[in-house]
Short mmCIF file of C-alpha atoms in Angstrom, two decimals:
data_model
loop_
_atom_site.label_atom_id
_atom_site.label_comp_id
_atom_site.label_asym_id
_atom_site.label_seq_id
_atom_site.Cartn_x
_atom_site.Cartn_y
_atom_site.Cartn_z
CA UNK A 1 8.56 9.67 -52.61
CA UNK A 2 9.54 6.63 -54.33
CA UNK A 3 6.57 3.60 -53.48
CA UNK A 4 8.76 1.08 -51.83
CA UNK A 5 9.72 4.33 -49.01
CA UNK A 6 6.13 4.74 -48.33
CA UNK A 7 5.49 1.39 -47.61
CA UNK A 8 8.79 0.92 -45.50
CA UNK A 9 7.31 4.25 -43.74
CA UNK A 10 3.65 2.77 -43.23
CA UNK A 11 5.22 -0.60 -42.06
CA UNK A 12 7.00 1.30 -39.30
CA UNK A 13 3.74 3.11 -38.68
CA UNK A 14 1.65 -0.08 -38.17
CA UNK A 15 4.45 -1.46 -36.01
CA UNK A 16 4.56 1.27 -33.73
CA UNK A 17 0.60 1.59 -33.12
CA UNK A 18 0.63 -2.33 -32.45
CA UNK A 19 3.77 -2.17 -29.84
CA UNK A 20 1.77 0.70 -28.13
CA UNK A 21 -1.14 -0.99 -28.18
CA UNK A 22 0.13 -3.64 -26.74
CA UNK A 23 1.58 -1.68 -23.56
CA UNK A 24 -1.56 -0.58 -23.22
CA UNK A 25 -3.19 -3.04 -23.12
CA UNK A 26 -0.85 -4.91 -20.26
CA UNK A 27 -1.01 -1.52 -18.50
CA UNK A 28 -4.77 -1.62 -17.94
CA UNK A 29 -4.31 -5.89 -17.46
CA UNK A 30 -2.35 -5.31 -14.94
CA UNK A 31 -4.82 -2.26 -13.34
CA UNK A 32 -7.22 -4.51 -13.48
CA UNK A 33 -5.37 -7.34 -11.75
CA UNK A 34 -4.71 -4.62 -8.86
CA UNK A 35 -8.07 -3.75 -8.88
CA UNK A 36 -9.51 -7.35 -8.51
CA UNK A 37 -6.61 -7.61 -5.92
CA UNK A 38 -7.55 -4.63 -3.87
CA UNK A 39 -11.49 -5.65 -3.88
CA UNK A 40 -10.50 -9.51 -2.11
CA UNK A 41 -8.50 -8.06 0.65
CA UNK A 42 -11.04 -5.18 1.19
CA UNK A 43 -13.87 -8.05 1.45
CA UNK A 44 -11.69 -10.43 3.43
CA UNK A 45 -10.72 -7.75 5.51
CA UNK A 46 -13.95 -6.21 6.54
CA UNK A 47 -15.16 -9.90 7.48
CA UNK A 48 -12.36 -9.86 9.86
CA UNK A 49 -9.91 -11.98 8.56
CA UNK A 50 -6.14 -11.04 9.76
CA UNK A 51 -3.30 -14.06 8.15
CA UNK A 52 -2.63 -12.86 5.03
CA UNK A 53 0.10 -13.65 2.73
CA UNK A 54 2.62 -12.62 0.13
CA UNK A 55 1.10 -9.58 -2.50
CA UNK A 56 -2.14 -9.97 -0.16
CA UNK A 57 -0.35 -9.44 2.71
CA UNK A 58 1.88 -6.52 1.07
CA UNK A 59 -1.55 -4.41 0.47
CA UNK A 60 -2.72 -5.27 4.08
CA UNK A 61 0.56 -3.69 5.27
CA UNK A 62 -0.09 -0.50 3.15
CA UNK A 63 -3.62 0.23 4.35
CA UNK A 64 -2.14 -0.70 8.31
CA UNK A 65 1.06 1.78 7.76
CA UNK A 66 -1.99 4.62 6.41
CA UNK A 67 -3.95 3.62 9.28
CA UNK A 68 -1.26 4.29 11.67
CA UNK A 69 -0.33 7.56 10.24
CA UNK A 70 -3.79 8.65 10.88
CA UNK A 71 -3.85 7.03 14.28
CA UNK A 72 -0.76 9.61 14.88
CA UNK A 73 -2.17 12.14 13.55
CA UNK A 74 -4.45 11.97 16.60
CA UNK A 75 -6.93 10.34 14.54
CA UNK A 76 -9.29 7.70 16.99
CA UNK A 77 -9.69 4.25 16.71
CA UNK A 78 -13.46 4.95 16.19
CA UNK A 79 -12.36 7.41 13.00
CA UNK A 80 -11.24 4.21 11.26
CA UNK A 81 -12.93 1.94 9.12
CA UNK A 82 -13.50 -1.54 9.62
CA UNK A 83 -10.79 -2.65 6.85
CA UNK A 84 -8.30 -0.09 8.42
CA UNK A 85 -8.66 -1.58 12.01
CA UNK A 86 -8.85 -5.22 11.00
CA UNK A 87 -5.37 -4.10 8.83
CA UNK A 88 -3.74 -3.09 11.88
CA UNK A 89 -4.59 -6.09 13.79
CA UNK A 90 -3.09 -8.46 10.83
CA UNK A 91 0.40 -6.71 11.32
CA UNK A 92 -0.05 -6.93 15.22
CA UNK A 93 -0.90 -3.63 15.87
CA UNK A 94 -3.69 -3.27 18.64
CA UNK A 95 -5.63 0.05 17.33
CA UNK A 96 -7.05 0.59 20.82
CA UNK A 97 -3.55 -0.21 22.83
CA UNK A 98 -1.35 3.31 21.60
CA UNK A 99 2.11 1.23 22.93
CA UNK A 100 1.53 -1.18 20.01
CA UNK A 101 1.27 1.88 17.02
CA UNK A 102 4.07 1.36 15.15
CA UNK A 103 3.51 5.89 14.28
CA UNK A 104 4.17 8.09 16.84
CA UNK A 105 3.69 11.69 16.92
CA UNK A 106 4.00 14.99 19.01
CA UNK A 107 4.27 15.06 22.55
CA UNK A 108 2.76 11.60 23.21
CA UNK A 109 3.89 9.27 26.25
CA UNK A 110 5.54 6.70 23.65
CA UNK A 111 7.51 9.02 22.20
CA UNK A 112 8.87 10.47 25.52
CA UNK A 113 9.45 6.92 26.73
CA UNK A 114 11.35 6.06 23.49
CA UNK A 115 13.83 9.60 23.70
CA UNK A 116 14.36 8.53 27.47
CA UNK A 117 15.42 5.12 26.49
CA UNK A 118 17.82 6.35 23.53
CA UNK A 119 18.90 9.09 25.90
CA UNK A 120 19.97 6.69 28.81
CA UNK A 121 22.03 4.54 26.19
CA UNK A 122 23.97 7.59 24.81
CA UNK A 123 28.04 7.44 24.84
CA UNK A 124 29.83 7.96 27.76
CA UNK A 125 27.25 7.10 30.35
CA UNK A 126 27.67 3.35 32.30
#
C-alpha cells in the first residue's frame, strides 16, 4: 500500500473515532441534563409544590399519566408515593376524588356513567 493511502486511510480513521466520540459525548450530556432534570421535579415535588412549567411541567405530566394508570389499575391512593400524588394534583387530578382520574378501568361507576352519556347521544335518538 502506497504511504500517502495509509495516511488518507488513518485520517479517515481518526475522523471517525472523533465524530463518535463526540455523539457520545452529547448523548451522555444530554442524560445527564435529564437526570439533573428528573432529580428537581422529584425534590420540588415531594415538598408539595404543584405550578410547574414547560419541560418541568412535561415530566410532571408523565409521572401523573403513570400514576393514573396505576390508580386504574385499582391501585389506592395510599399505594402512591408522595411525588406521584403531588403529580396528580399539579394536572388537577384529585387522587382521592375517582370522578377527577383522567384513567378509567373495568366495571367502575365512571366508566358506566361515561357509556350512558355516549349512548344517550347516539344517532337517531332526539
Amino acid at each position: 500500500m502506497p504511504p500517502w493511502l495509509s495516511g488518507l486511510l488513518s485520517d479517515k480513521a481518526v475522523r471517525s473515532a472523533q465524530n463518535q466520540a463526540g455523539k457520545e459525548s452529547r448523548r451522555l450530556e444530554e442524560e445527564h441534563r435529564e437526570l439533573l432534570q428528573t432529580d428537581r421535579v422529584q425534590r420540588k415535588l415531594e415538598s408539595g409544590k404543584t405550578h410547574f412549567r414547560g419541560a418541568d411541567f412535561e415530566l410532571v405530566a408523565d409521572i401523573a399519566f403513570e400514576a393514573a394508570q396505576e390508580l386504574a389499575r385499582r391501585a389506592t391512593v395510599d399505594d402512591l408515593s408522595i411525588e406521584e400524588a403531588t403529580a396528580l394534583r399539579a394536572v388537577g387530578v384529585n387522587p382521592r376524588k375517582h370522578s377527577t382520574w383522567p384513567i378509567h378501568a373495568g366495571k367502575c361507576s365512571a366508566v358506566q356513567h361515561i357509556g350512558s352519556a355516549r349512548s344517550s347521544r347516539s344517532p337517531g335518538r332526539a
